[in-house]
Every structure is written in structure tokens, then in C-alpha cells.
mmCIF file of C-alpha atoms in Angstrom:
data_model
loop_
_atom_site.group_PDB
_atom_site.id
_atom_site.type_symbol
_atom_site.label_atom_id
_atom_site.label_comp_id
_atom_site.label_asym_id
_atom_site.label_seq_id
_atom_site.Cartn_x
_atom_site.Cartn_y
_atom_site.Cartn_z
ATOM 1 C CA MET A 1 54.007 52.098 157.949
ATOM 2 C CA HIS A 2 52.043 51.064 154.866
ATOM 3 C CA TYR A 3 49.546 49.056 156.936
ATOM 4 C CA LYS A 4 48.067 50.264 160.213
ATOM 5 C CA ARG A 5 46.269 47.101 161.340
ATOM 6 C CA ILE A 6 47.191 43.600 160.184
ATOM 7 C CA LEU A 7 46.059 40.024 160.732
ATOM 8 C CA LEU A 8 49.065 37.698 160.762
ATOM 9 C CA LYS A 9 48.251 34.066 159.940
ATOM 10 C CA LEU A 10 50.791 31.495 161.079
ATOM 11 C CA SER A 11 50.588 27.749 160.585
ATOM 12 C CA GLY A 12 51.046 25.436 163.532
ATOM 13 C CA GLU A 13 53.777 23.655 161.570
ATOM 14 C CA ALA A 14 55.749 26.906 161.456
ATOM 15 C CA LEU A 15 56.204 26.700 165.217
ATOM 16 C CA MET A 16 57.876 23.286 164.928
ATOM 17 C CA GLY A 17 61.070 24.770 163.521
ATOM 18 C CA ASN A 18 63.277 21.819 162.630
ATOM 19 C CA GLN A 19 61.485 19.479 165.008
ATOM 20 C CA GLN A 20 59.094 16.715 163.950
ATOM 21 C CA TYR A 21 56.256 17.978 166.156
ATOM 22 C CA GLY A 22 55.503 20.345 169.031
ATOM 23 C CA ILE A 23 56.893 23.840 169.566
ATOM 24 C CA ASP A 24 60.468 24.955 168.933
ATOM 25 C CA PRO A 25 61.340 27.609 171.578
ATOM 26 C CA ILE A 26 63.986 29.144 169.289
ATOM 27 C CA ARG A 27 61.501 29.639 166.419
ATOM 28 C CA LEU A 28 58.938 30.972 168.894
ATOM 29 C CA LYS A 29 61.412 33.572 170.192
ATOM 30 C CA GLU A 30 62.332 34.605 166.645
ATOM 31 C CA TYR A 31 58.676 35.180 165.768
ATOM 32 C CA ALA A 32 58.103 37.165 168.973
ATOM 33 C CA GLN A 33 61.047 39.424 168.129
ATOM 34 C CA GLU A 34 59.773 39.963 164.567
ATOM 35 C CA ILE A 35 56.318 40.883 165.872
ATOM 36 C CA LYS A 36 57.802 43.207 168.502
ATOM 37 C CA GLN A 37 59.636 45.108 165.742
ATOM 38 C CA ILE A 38 56.414 46.079 164.001
ATOM 39 C CA THR A 39 54.472 46.876 167.197
ATOM 40 C CA GLU A 40 57.236 49.360 168.053
ATOM 41 C CA LYS A 41 56.474 51.080 164.734
ATOM 42 C CA GLY A 42 52.847 51.526 165.785
ATOM 43 C CA VAL A 43 51.344 48.674 163.754
ATOM 44 C CA GLU A 44 48.301 47.055 165.370
ATOM 45 C CA VAL A 45 48.764 43.274 165.260
ATOM 46 C CA ALA A 46 46.230 40.447 165.497
ATOM 47 C CA ILE A 47 47.348 36.844 165.048
ATOM 48 C CA VAL A 48 45.708 33.529 164.188
ATOM 49 C CA ILE A 49 47.773 30.352 164.583
ATOM 50 C CA GLY A 50 46.970 26.870 163.336
ATOM 51 C CA GLY A 51 47.318 23.732 165.433
ATOM 52 C CA GLY A 52 48.827 21.271 162.961
ATOM 53 C CA ASN A 53 52.032 20.874 164.983
ATOM 54 C CA ILE A 54 49.930 19.272 167.738
ATOM 55 C CA PHE A 55 46.798 17.799 166.142
ATOM 56 C CA ARG A 56 44.831 17.953 162.897
ATOM 57 C CA GLY A 57 41.113 17.171 162.997
ATOM 58 C CA LEU A 58 41.105 16.011 159.374
ATOM 59 C CA ALA A 59 43.955 13.575 160.054
ATOM 60 C CA GLY A 60 42.090 12.223 163.067
ATOM 61 C CA ALA A 61 38.948 11.755 160.980
ATOM 62 C CA SER A 62 40.870 9.845 158.304
ATOM 63 C CA SER A 63 41.961 7.315 160.932
ATOM 64 C CA GLY A 64 38.414 6.682 162.143
ATOM 65 C CA MET A 65 37.885 9.440 164.704
ATOM 66 C CA ASP A 66 34.648 11.417 164.674
ATOM 67 C CA ARG A 67 35.325 14.551 162.586
ATOM 68 C CA VAL A 68 33.622 16.943 165.005
ATOM 69 C CA GLN A 69 35.589 15.549 167.957
ATOM 70 C CA GLY A 70 38.794 15.762 165.935
ATOM 71 C CA ASP A 71 38.141 19.371 164.957
ATOM 72 C CA HIS A 72 37.489 20.318 168.571
ATOM 73 C CA MET A 73 40.847 18.773 169.482
ATOM 74 C CA GLY A 74 42.446 20.828 166.718
ATOM 75 C CA MET A 75 40.834 24.005 168.068
ATOM 76 C CA LEU A 76 42.255 23.299 171.516
ATOM 77 C CA ALA A 77 45.671 22.803 169.897
ATOM 78 C CA THR A 78 45.475 26.356 168.513
ATOM 79 C CA VAL A 79 44.846 27.648 172.049
ATOM 80 C CA ILE A 80 47.984 25.813 173.251
ATOM 81 C CA ASN A 81 49.983 27.481 170.466
ATOM 82 C CA GLY A 82 48.387 30.824 171.326
ATOM 83 C CA LEU A 83 49.450 30.479 174.959
ATOM 84 C CA ALA A 84 53.002 29.648 173.852
ATOM 85 C CA LEU A 85 53.197 32.694 171.564
ATOM 86 C CA GLN A 86 51.647 34.922 174.230
ATOM 87 C CA SER A 87 54.340 33.829 176.685
ATOM 88 C CA ALA A 88 57.098 34.435 174.111
ATOM 89 C CA LEU A 89 55.756 37.926 173.318
ATOM 90 C CA GLU A 90 55.455 38.848 176.981
ATOM 91 C CA ASN A 91 59.061 37.726 177.480
ATOM 92 C CA GLU A 92 59.887 40.404 174.887
ATOM 93 C CA GLU A 93 57.795 42.893 176.913
ATOM 94 C CA VAL A 94 54.987 43.042 174.343
ATOM 95 C CA ALA A 95 51.520 43.431 175.894
ATOM 96 C CA THR A 96 49.416 40.543 174.595
ATOM 97 C CA ARG A 97 45.891 39.202 174.973
ATOM 98 C CA LEU A 98 44.697 35.733 174.005
ATOM 99 C CA GLN A 99 41.050 35.439 173.002
ATOM 100 C CA SER A 100 39.424 32.075 172.366
ATOM 101 C CA ALA A 101 36.364 31.204 170.289
ATOM 102 C CA ILE A 102 35.826 28.347 172.757
ATOM 103 C CA ASN A 103 35.186 29.433 176.320
ATOM 104 C CA ILE A 104 38.242 28.583 178.442
ATOM 105 C CA ASN A 105 37.967 31.465 180.865
ATOM 106 C CA GLU A 106 40.797 30.281 183.089
ATOM 107 C CA VAL A 107 43.394 30.665 180.315
ATOM 108 C CA ALA A 108 41.948 33.029 177.699
ATOM 109 C CA GLU A 109 39.399 35.781 177.283
ATOM 110 C CA PRO A 110 36.291 34.903 175.271
ATOM 111 C CA PHE A 111 36.317 36.417 171.786
ATOM 112 C CA ILE A 112 34.463 39.733 171.928
ATOM 113 C CA ARG A 113 34.875 41.853 168.814
ATOM 114 C CA ARG A 114 34.686 45.271 170.482
ATOM 115 C CA LYS A 115 37.097 44.199 173.218
ATOM 116 C CA ALA A 116 39.569 42.857 170.633
ATOM 117 C CA ILE A 117 39.476 46.163 168.734
ATOM 118 C CA ARG A 118 39.989 48.097 171.968
ATOM 119 C CA HIS A 119 43.046 45.985 172.814
ATOM 120 C CA LEU A 120 44.477 46.715 169.347
ATOM 121 C CA GLU A 121 43.856 50.443 169.737
ATOM 122 C CA LYS A 122 45.780 50.328 173.010
ATOM 123 C CA GLY A 123 48.775 48.759 171.280
ATOM 124 C CA ARG A 124 48.273 45.213 172.541
ATOM 125 C CA VAL A 125 48.847 42.208 170.308
ATOM 126 C CA VAL A 126 45.682 40.084 170.151
ATOM 127 C CA ILE A 127 45.980 36.341 169.486
ATOM 128 C CA PHE A 128 42.789 34.609 168.352
ATOM 129 C CA GLY A 129 42.680 30.949 169.394
ATOM 130 C CA GLY A 130 40.074 28.239 168.989
ATOM 131 C CA GLY A 131 39.545 28.767 165.259
ATOM 132 C CA THR A 132 36.005 29.943 164.505
ATOM 133 C CA GLY A 133 34.674 27.834 167.390
ATOM 134 C CA ASN A 134 32.961 25.550 164.869
ATOM 135 C CA PRO A 135 34.018 22.212 163.361
ATOM 136 C CA TYR A 136 34.578 21.893 159.592
ATOM 137 C CA PHE A 137 36.189 25.352 159.386
ATOM 138 C CA THR A 138 39.942 25.777 159.079
ATOM 139 C CA THR A 139 42.142 28.344 160.807
ATOM 140 C CA ASP A 140 42.427 30.004 157.377
ATOM 141 C CA SER A 141 38.694 30.693 157.616
ATOM 142 C CA ALA A 142 39.167 31.901 161.196
ATOM 143 C CA ALA A 143 41.924 34.271 160.056
ATOM 144 C CA VAL A 144 39.813 35.834 157.298
ATOM 145 C CA LEU A 145 36.734 36.072 159.519
ATOM 146 C CA ARG A 146 38.618 37.775 162.361
ATOM 147 C CA ALA A 147 40.428 40.089 159.927
ATOM 148 C CA ILE A 148 37.085 41.271 158.549
ATOM 149 C CA GLU A 149 35.607 41.656 162.042
ATOM 150 C CA ILE A 150 38.463 43.835 163.307
ATOM 151 C CA ASN A 151 38.683 45.828 160.048
ATOM 152 C CA ALA A 152 42.250 44.744 159.286
ATOM 153 C CA ASP A 153 43.938 46.328 156.273
ATOM 154 C CA VAL A 154 45.484 43.073 155.077
ATOM 155 C CA ILE A 155 46.026 39.405 155.884
ATOM 156 C CA LEU A 156 49.696 38.458 156.056
ATOM 157 C CA LYS A 157 50.131 34.726 155.612
ATOM 158 C CA GLY A 158 53.555 33.791 156.980
ATOM 159 C CA THR A 159 54.882 30.587 155.452
ATOM 160 C CA ARG A 160 58.244 28.952 154.769
ATOM 161 C CA VAL A 161 57.929 29.793 151.041
ATOM 162 C CA ASP A 162 58.558 33.330 149.758
ATOM 163 C CA GLY A 163 55.279 33.700 147.870
ATOM 164 C CA ILE A 164 52.842 32.024 145.495
ATOM 165 C CA TYR A 165 54.295 29.945 142.653
ATOM 166 C CA THR A 166 52.892 28.290 139.552
ATOM 167 C CA SER A 167 53.495 24.966 141.350
ATOM 168 C CA ASP A 168 55.180 23.765 144.543
ATOM 169 C CA PRO A 169 58.724 25.264 144.388
ATOM 170 C CA GLU A 170 59.998 22.616 146.805
ATOM 171 C CA LYS A 171 59.064 19.906 144.276
ATOM 172 C CA ASP A 172 59.255 21.713 140.927
ATOM 173 C CA LYS A 173 62.470 23.599 140.129
ATOM 174 C CA LEU A 174 60.799 25.237 137.117
ATOM 175 C CA ALA A 175 58.078 26.847 139.250
ATOM 176 C CA THR A 176 57.883 30.609 138.810
ATOM 177 C CA LYS A 177 56.783 33.142 141.415
ATOM 178 C CA PHE A 178 54.004 35.712 141.140
ATOM 179 C CA ASP A 179 54.641 39.170 142.589
ATOM 180 C CA PHE A 180 50.992 40.126 142.176
ATOM 181 C CA ILE A 181 47.979 38.007 141.278
ATOM 182 C CA SER A 182 44.217 38.537 141.318
ATOM 183 C CA PHE A 183 41.758 36.450 143.310
ATOM 184 C CA GLU A 184 40.188 35.348 140.032
ATOM 185 C CA ASP A 185 43.507 34.145 138.595
ATOM 186 C CA VAL A 186 44.299 32.154 141.744
ATOM 187 C CA LEU A 187 40.976 30.317 141.412
ATOM 188 C CA GLN A 188 41.323 29.794 137.648
ATOM 189 C CA LYS A 189 44.848 28.410 137.965
ATOM 190 C CA GLY A 190 43.886 26.212 140.924
ATOM 191 C CA LEU A 191 46.642 27.635 143.134
ATOM 192 C CA LYS A 192 46.512 26.760 146.815
ATOM 193 C CA VAL A 193 46.737 29.959 148.848
ATOM 194 C CA MET A 194 44.061 29.212 151.441
ATOM 195 C CA ASP A 195 41.150 26.813 151.532
ATOM 196 C CA THR A 196 38.334 27.803 149.180
ATOM 197 C CA THR A 197 35.912 28.965 151.903
ATOM 198 C CA ALA A 198 38.477 31.340 153.425
ATOM 199 C CA PHE A 199 39.714 32.571 150.061
ATOM 200 C CA THR A 200 36.210 33.315 148.760
ATOM 201 C CA LEU A 201 35.336 35.168 151.974
ATOM 202 C CA SER A 202 38.440 37.308 151.557
ATOM 203 C CA GLN A 203 37.601 38.013 147.918
ATOM 204 C CA GLU A 204 33.983 38.975 148.676
ATOM 205 C CA ASN A 205 35.140 41.432 151.338
ATOM 206 C CA GLU A 206 37.943 42.856 149.160
ATOM 207 C CA LEU A 207 40.553 41.976 151.757
ATOM 208 C CA PRO A 208 44.043 41.601 150.229
ATOM 209 C CA ILE A 209 46.299 38.693 151.178
ATOM 210 C CA ILE A 210 50.104 38.748 151.145
ATOM 211 C CA VAL A 211 51.918 35.417 151.246
ATOM 212 C CA PHE A 212 55.539 35.761 152.374
ATOM 213 C CA ASP A 213 58.434 33.920 154.008
ATOM 214 C CA MET A 214 58.074 34.493 157.750
ATOM 215 C CA ASN A 215 61.295 32.620 158.520
ATOM 216 C CA THR A 216 63.559 35.235 156.926
ATOM 217 C CA LYS A 217 64.580 37.800 159.518
ATOM 218 C CA GLY A 218 63.187 41.266 158.874
ATOM 219 C CA ASN A 219 60.599 40.190 156.283
ATOM 220 C CA LEU A 220 57.591 41.008 158.458
ATOM 221 C CA LEU A 221 58.788 44.585 158.943
ATOM 222 C CA LYS A 222 59.462 44.902 155.205
ATOM 223 C CA VAL A 223 55.951 43.720 154.339
ATOM 224 C CA VAL A 224 54.176 46.155 156.676
ATOM 225 C CA SER A 225 56.465 48.924 155.404
ATOM 226 C CA GLY A 226 55.079 48.339 151.915
ATOM 227 C CA GLU A 227 58.131 46.669 150.355
ATOM 228 C CA LYS A 228 57.459 44.149 147.594
ATOM 229 C CA ILE A 229 58.022 40.984 149.608
ATOM 230 C CA GLY A 230 56.213 37.748 148.762
ATOM 231 C CA THR A 231 53.065 37.690 146.624
ATOM 232 C CA LYS A 232 50.106 40.031 146.961
ATOM 233 C CA VAL A 233 46.632 38.738 146.099
ATOM 234 C CA ASN A 234 44.220 41.557 145.319
ATOM 235 C CA LEU A 235 41.160 42.283 143.191
#
């Protein structure tokens, strides 16, 4: 395998499948099977999932809710998604641990860096829930932060689009795809890969990001094998 240890970032919306909200059990099973494929090849897998399929703190704030309260609700939503993915992975007989940045000891381990690394070394998938544990930070920031902390080789951002384009390919038919792009070019062109805080943190720590279509069967295995799938952001 081209990458030994990865951080897979999934959006909460990805878990909705074709539903309007919530968690699609079919999509969840598909993701679990994709992740199982790469663990069987010896890849160490950590995962961060968003919570947008359940609640978005920013959306709550825009309708008059206190932003900090809204963000805490969003963090709890990521733990719900983490529990769902943990269950799906265990149904596929993949050893999994859920760690939360917010202490919920009855359902998840607290995030402890050394313990997370030890789980990975033992071949367990580690899901990081609760974001960073702080309001005003997105799960993109949580993904980059955890990836740096566990010394991941790469961040794999699984989306429904097969890479980074000059503009939104779902709205602009003339949009063209990048196979490779530098951090600097992403910022200069104003392309939305991750929020600025997360993206800058990744750039400063020289941590590459690959954006790829997670919904195409076999793509995750192809990416960790080093095939040119999606778009790679590097220095």
C-alpha cells in the first residue's frame, strides 16, 4: 500500500445517501465494506465524520440560536454518526474504537493521543467524534488536527465529487478537474477544499490532502494503493 496510516474525512451529509436527513443504512454498510477492504491490506485507518446530516451549529446560529450551544449540538451529532459507523464496521467484523473530544464515557473513550495511536498499531479503526471539542471549529479542522496528532501520511477527503474543479461541476458543465494542485494555488484561486483554518493547518504541517469520490465502489482502495484517483493537494 502507498499509504500506511490515513485519516479519512467523511461529511455527515454523505451518510444520508438519497435521504433528506439522518443516516442511510445502505450507504453506511457500503462505507464499512470499503473501509474493511483497506484494513485487510494492513492500512491503519482513523476517521472523522461531520454531523451535518443531523445538525449544523452554523445553521442553528443563523436562526437565532446561541452559536456555542449550536456548535455543541453539532459535536454531539458527530458522536451519533460515529456510533453508527462503529456499529456498521463491527457488523463487518472490523475492530473499531470511538474516541470523543467531549467526555461521554458511557458511549465513547475520551480522546487520548497515545491510546489512539496504540489502537491503530493494533489494527483497529479509530473514529474521532466530537470535533475538536471546541465551538467555532469545523470537523475539517478536527480532521487535520487529529491527522497531525497521529502522524497520518495523508488526509483522504471522501466526497460525492471526484476531485477539485475550477468551479462547482454540479452547477458548471465547463468546470475542469485538477489532478494535482498546490496549497498556494488553491488559496489563490479561491477553491473550496476545506475551511481556511483547516487548510492552512494542513499546509503548515506539510500534510497532503486527496479529495476523491467515496461513493464509487473500490475508490478508497485505489487511493491508498497510490492510483491517481481524485485530486491531490500538496506543497
